[in-house]
Coordinates of C-alpha atoms in Angstrom, one line a residue:
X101 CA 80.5 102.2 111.3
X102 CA 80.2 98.6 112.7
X103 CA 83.8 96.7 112.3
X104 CA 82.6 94.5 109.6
X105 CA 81.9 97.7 107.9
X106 CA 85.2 99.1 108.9
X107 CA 87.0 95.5 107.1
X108 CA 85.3 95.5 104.0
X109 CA 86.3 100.1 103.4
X110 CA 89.2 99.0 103.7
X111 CA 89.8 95.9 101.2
X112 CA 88.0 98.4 99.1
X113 CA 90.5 101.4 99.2
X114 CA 94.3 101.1 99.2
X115 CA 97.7 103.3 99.5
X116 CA 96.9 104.0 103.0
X117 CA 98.8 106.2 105.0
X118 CA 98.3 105.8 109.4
X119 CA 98.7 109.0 111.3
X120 CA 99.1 108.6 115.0
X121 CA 98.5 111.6 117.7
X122 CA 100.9 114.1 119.2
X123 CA 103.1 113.0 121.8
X124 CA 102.7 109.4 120.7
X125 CA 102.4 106.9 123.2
X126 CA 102.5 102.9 122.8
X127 CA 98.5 102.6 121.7
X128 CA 98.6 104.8 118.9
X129 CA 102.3 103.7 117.9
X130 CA 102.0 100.1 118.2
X131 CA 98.5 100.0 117.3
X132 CA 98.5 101.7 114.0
X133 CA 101.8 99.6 112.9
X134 CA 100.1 96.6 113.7
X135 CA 97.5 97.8 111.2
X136 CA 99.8 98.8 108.6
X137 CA 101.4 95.6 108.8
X138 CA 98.4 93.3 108.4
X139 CA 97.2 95.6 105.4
X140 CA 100.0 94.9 103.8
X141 CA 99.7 91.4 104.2
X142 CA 96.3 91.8 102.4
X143 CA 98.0 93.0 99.6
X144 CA 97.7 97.2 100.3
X145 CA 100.2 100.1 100.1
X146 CA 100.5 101.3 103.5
X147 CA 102.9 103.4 105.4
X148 CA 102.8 104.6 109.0
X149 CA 103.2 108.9 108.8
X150 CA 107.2 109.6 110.5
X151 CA 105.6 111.6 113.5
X152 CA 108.4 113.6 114.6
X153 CA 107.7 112.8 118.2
X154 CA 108.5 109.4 118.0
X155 CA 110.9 108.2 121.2
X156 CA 113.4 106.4 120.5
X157 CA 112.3 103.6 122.6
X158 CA 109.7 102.2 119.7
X159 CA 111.9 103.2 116.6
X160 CA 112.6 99.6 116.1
X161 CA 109.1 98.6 116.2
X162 CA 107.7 100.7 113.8
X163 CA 110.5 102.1 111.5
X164 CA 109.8 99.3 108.9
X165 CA 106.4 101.2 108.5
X166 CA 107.8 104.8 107.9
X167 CA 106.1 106.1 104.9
X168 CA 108.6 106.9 102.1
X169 CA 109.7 110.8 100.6
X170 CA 107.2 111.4 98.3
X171 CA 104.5 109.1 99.2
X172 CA 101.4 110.6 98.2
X173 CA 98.5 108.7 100.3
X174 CA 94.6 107.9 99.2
X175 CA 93.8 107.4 102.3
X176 CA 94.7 108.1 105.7
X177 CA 93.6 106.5 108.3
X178 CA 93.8 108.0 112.5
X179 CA 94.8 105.3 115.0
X180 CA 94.0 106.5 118.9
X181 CA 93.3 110.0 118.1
X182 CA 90.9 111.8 120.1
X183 CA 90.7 114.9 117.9
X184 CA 91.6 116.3 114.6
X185 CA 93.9 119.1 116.7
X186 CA 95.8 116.1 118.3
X187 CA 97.0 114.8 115.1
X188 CA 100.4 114.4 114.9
X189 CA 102.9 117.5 114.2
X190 CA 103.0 118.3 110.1
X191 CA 100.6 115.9 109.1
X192 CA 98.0 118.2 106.8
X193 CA 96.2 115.2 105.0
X194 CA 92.4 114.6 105.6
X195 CA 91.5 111.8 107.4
X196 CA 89.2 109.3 105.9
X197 CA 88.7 106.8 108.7
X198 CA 89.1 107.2 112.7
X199 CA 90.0 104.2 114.8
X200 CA 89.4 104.8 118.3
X201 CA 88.5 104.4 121.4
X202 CA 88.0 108.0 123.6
X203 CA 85.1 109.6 124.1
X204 CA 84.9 111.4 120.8
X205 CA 85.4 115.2 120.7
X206 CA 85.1 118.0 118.2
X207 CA 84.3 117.3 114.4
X208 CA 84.6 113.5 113.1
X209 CA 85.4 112.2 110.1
X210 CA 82.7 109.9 108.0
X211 CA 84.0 106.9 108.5
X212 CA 84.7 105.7 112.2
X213 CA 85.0 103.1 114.5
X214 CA 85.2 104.1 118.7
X215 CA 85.0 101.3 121.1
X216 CA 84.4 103.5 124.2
X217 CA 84.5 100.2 126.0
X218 CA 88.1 99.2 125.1
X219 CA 91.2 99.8 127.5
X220 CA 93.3 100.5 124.4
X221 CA 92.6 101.1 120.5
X222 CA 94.6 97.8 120.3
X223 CA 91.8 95.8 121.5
X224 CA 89.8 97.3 118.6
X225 CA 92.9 97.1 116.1
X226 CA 93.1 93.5 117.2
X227 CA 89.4 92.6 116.3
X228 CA 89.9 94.6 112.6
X229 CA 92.8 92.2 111.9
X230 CA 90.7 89.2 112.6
X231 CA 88.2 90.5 110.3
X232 CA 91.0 91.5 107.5
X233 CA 92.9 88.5 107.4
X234 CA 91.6 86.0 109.9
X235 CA 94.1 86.8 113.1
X236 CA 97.7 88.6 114.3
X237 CA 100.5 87.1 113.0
X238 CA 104.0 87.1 115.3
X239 CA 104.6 90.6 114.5
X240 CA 101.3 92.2 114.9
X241 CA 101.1 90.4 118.3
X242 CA 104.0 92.1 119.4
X243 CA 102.9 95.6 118.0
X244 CA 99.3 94.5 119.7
X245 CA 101.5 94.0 123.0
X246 CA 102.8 96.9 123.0
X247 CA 99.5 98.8 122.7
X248 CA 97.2 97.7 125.0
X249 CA 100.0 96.6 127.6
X250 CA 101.4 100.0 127.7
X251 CA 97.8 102.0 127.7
X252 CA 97.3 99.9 131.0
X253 CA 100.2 100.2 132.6
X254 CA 101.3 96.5 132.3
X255 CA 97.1 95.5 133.3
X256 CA 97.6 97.7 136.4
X257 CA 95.6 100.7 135.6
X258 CA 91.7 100.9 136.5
X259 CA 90.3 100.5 133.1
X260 CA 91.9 97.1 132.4
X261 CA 89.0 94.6 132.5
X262 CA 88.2 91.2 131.5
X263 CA 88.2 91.7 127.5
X264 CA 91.7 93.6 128.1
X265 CA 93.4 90.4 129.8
X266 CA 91.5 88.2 126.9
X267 CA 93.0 90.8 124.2
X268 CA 96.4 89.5 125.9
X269 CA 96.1 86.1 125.8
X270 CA 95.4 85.9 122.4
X271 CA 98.3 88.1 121.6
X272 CA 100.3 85.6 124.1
X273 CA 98.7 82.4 122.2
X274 CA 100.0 84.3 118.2
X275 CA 103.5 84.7 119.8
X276 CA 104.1 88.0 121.2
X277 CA 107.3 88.4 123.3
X278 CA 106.2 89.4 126.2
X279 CA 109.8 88.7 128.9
X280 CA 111.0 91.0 126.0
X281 CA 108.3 93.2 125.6
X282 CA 107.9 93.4 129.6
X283 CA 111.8 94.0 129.9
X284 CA 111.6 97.1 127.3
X285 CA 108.9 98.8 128.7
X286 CA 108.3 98.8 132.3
X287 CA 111.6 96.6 133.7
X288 CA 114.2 99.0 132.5
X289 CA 114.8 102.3 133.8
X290 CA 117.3 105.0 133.1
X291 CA 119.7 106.2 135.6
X292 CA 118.5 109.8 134.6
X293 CA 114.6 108.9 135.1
X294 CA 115.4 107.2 138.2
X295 CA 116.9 110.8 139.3
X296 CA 113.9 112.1 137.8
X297 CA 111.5 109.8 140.1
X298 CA 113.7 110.8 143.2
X299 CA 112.5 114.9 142.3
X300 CA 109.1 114.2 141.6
X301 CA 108.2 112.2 145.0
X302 CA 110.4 114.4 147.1
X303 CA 108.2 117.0 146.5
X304 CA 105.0 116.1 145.9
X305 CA 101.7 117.8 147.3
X306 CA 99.1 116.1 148.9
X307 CA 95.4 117.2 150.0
X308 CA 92.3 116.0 151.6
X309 CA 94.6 113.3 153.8
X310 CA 96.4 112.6 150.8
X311 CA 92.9 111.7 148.0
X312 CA 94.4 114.5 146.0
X313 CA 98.3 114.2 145.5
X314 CA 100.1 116.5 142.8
X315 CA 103.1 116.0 141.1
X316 CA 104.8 119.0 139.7
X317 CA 107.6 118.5 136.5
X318 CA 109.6 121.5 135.2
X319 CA 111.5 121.7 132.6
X320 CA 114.5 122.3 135.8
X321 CA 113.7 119.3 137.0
X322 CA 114.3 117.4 133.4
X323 CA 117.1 119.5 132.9
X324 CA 118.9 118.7 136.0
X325 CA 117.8 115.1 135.9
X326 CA 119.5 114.3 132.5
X327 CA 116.4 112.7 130.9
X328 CA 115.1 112.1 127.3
X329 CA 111.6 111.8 126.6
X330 CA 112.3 108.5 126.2
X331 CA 112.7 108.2 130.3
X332 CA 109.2 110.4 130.4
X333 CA 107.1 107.9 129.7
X334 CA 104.0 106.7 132.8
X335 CA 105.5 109.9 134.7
X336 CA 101.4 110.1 135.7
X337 CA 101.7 106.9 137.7
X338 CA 103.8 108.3 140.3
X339 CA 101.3 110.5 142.3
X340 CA 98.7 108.1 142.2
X341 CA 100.9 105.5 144.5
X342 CA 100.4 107.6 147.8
X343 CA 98.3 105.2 150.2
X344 CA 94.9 107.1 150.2
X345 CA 95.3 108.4 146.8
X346 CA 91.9 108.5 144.7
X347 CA 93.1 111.8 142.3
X348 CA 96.4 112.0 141.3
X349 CA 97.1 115.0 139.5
X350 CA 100.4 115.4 137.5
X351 CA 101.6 118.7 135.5
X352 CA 104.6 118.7 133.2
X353 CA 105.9 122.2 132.2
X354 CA 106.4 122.4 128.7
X355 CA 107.8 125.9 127.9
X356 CA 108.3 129.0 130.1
X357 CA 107.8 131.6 127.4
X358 CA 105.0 131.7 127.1
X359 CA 104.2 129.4 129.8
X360 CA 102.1 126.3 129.0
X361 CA 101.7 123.1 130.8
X362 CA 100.2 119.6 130.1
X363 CA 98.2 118.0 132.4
X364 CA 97.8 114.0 133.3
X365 CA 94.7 113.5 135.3
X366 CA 94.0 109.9 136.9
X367 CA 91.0 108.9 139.2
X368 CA 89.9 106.0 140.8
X369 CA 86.3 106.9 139.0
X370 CA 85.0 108.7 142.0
X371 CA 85.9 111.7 139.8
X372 CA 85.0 112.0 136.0
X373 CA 88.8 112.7 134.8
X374 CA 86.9 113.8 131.2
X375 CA 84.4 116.5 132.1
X376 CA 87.5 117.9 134.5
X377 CA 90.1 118.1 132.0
X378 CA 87.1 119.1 129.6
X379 CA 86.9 122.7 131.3
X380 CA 90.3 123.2 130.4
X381 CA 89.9 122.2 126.6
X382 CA 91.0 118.4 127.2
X383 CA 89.3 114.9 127.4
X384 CA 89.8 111.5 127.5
X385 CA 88.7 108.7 129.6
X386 CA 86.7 109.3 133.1
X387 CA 89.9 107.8 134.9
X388 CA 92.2 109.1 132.7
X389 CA 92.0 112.2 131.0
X390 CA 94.7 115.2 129.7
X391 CA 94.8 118.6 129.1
X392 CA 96.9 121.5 128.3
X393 CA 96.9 125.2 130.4
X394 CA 98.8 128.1 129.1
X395 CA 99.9 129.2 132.8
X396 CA 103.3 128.3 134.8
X397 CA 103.4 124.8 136.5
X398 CA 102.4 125.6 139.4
X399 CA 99.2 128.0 138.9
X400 CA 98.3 125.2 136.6
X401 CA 98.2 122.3 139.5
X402 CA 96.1 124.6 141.4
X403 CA 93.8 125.1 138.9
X404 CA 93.4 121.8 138.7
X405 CA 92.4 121.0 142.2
X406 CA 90.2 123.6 142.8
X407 CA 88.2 122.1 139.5
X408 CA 88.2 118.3 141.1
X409 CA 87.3 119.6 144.5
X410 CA 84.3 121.2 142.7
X411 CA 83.9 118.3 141.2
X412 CA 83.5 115.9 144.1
X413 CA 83.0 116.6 148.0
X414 CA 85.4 115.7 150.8
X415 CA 83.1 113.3 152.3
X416 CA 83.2 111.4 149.5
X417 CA 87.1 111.7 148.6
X418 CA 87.2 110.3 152.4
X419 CA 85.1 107.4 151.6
X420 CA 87.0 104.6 151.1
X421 CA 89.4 105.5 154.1
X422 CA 86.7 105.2 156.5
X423 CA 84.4 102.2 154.5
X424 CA 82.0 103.9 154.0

């Protein structure tokens, strides 16, 4: 479906309900409110669905948008989900439209729109509110801000590019907040995550003259840290700041028994992230990809090596160490 397409579905339809993905993150959250608020400035019903993984960090962004007990939706739109099985946590609804912007995986609905191209699905959320009702008002800029900002770690991370910094400044230009925004989400940090930090790169692992580095998280480590998942957030980032990195590789215990872990996997693009994480059941983007293992934390990481060392030889892990 082309976006024009996409516009004119939905000033046909109405009483829309947006459904975000498990373990929701700043694209999916701030882009689907940022939808639901601009349909309801066309005049719609919509509600965002209460994912019950929300983080207290974004509650006051997108609480106004909670759907209501009772709401019974026509149609239900998902906002940066990869895959029916990532929906969020109770929702049982079928989804009538996809707005995304992974690689797409498993079975799709009718209706969709994936910009592959697009750092976040707030690029593509921002060019569907042009097309609904002409531009972003304050609040949709700030929703917008929070999407695509936080899906590239502030414009740090390797899939930022020219239409992401664009993206910005016209969220910038309809009055997005951004010494707030900035403050919130990657100036302020927890006593308990900066505990949390001081764990993780005491004992990380590092391979091939430190290409590969691994960060290990157990659920000890949270525990004894103090954290909330709120302090969680960008953990992934950590392991790829050893000079030399060009695979950082992070795994987060997320129960014991049975043992299951969740995998962040970030490359400089030497390594296709996707088709890694895709032997394991997981996807994504080729420099950023996820997936889940049901083995202990540690049998997971190494799992994980041994499937990006198939995946790309020393030599050329070494590469841009020697200039070659």
């Amino acid at each position: 479906m082309e976006l024009l397409e996409c516009a004119a579905y939905l000033r046909a339809h109405d009483n829309y309900l947006l459904v975000t993905h498990q373990r929701p993150d700043g694209d999916t959250l701030g882009s689907a409110s940022a939808l639901c608020h601009a349909l309801r400035r066309l005049g719609k019903t919509a509600h965002l669905y209460k994912n019950p993984e929300i983080t207290e960090m974004f509650v006051p962004f997108i609480s106004p948008y909670y759907a209501p007990e009772g709401f019974v939706p026509e149609t239900c739109v998902s906002v940066d989900v990869a895959e029916n099985k990532l929906l969020a946590l109770g929702f049982e609804g079928k989804i009538s439209l996809k707005l995304d912007h992974h690689v797409p995986r498993g079975e799709q609905p009718e209706n969709a729109v994936i910009w592959t191209h697009s750092a976040a699905c707030g690029e593509l959320v921002l060019a569907l509110i042009d097309a609904l009702v002409g531009g972003p008002d304050k609040t949709e800029a700030d929703l917008l801000y929070i999407a695509v900002s936080t899906d590239t770690g502030c414009f740090c991370y390797a899939n930022t590019n020219s239409a992401t910094f664009r993206a910005a400044a016209r969220l910038c230009d309809a009055g997005a907040d951004l010494p707030l925004l900035n403050k919130i989400f990657f100036r302020t940090k927890s006593p308990a995550r900066l505990a949390l930090e001081g764990m993780v790169c005491s004992s990380l692992r590092s391979y091939r003259d430190h290409a590969i580095n691994i960060a290990v998280i157990t659920l000890d480590m949270l525990r004894r840290a103090g954290v909330t998942e709120d302090d969680c957030s960008d953990l992934a980032s950590l392991a790829g700041q050893v000079r030399g990195n060009r695979v950082a590789i992070t795994v987060r215990e997320l129960s014991v028994d049975p043992p299951r872990s969740k995998v962040s996997l970030r490359t400089d693009g030497g390594v296709d992230a996707s088709q890694v994480c895709a032997r394991f059941g997981g996807g994504g983007h080729k420099m950023a990809s996820g997936c889940e293992l049901d083995l202990p934390p540690d049998e997971t990481a190494d799992a994980v090596r041994r499937a990006v060392e198939e995946a790309v030889s020393y030599t050329h892990l070494r590469a841009h160490e020697t200039g070659a």
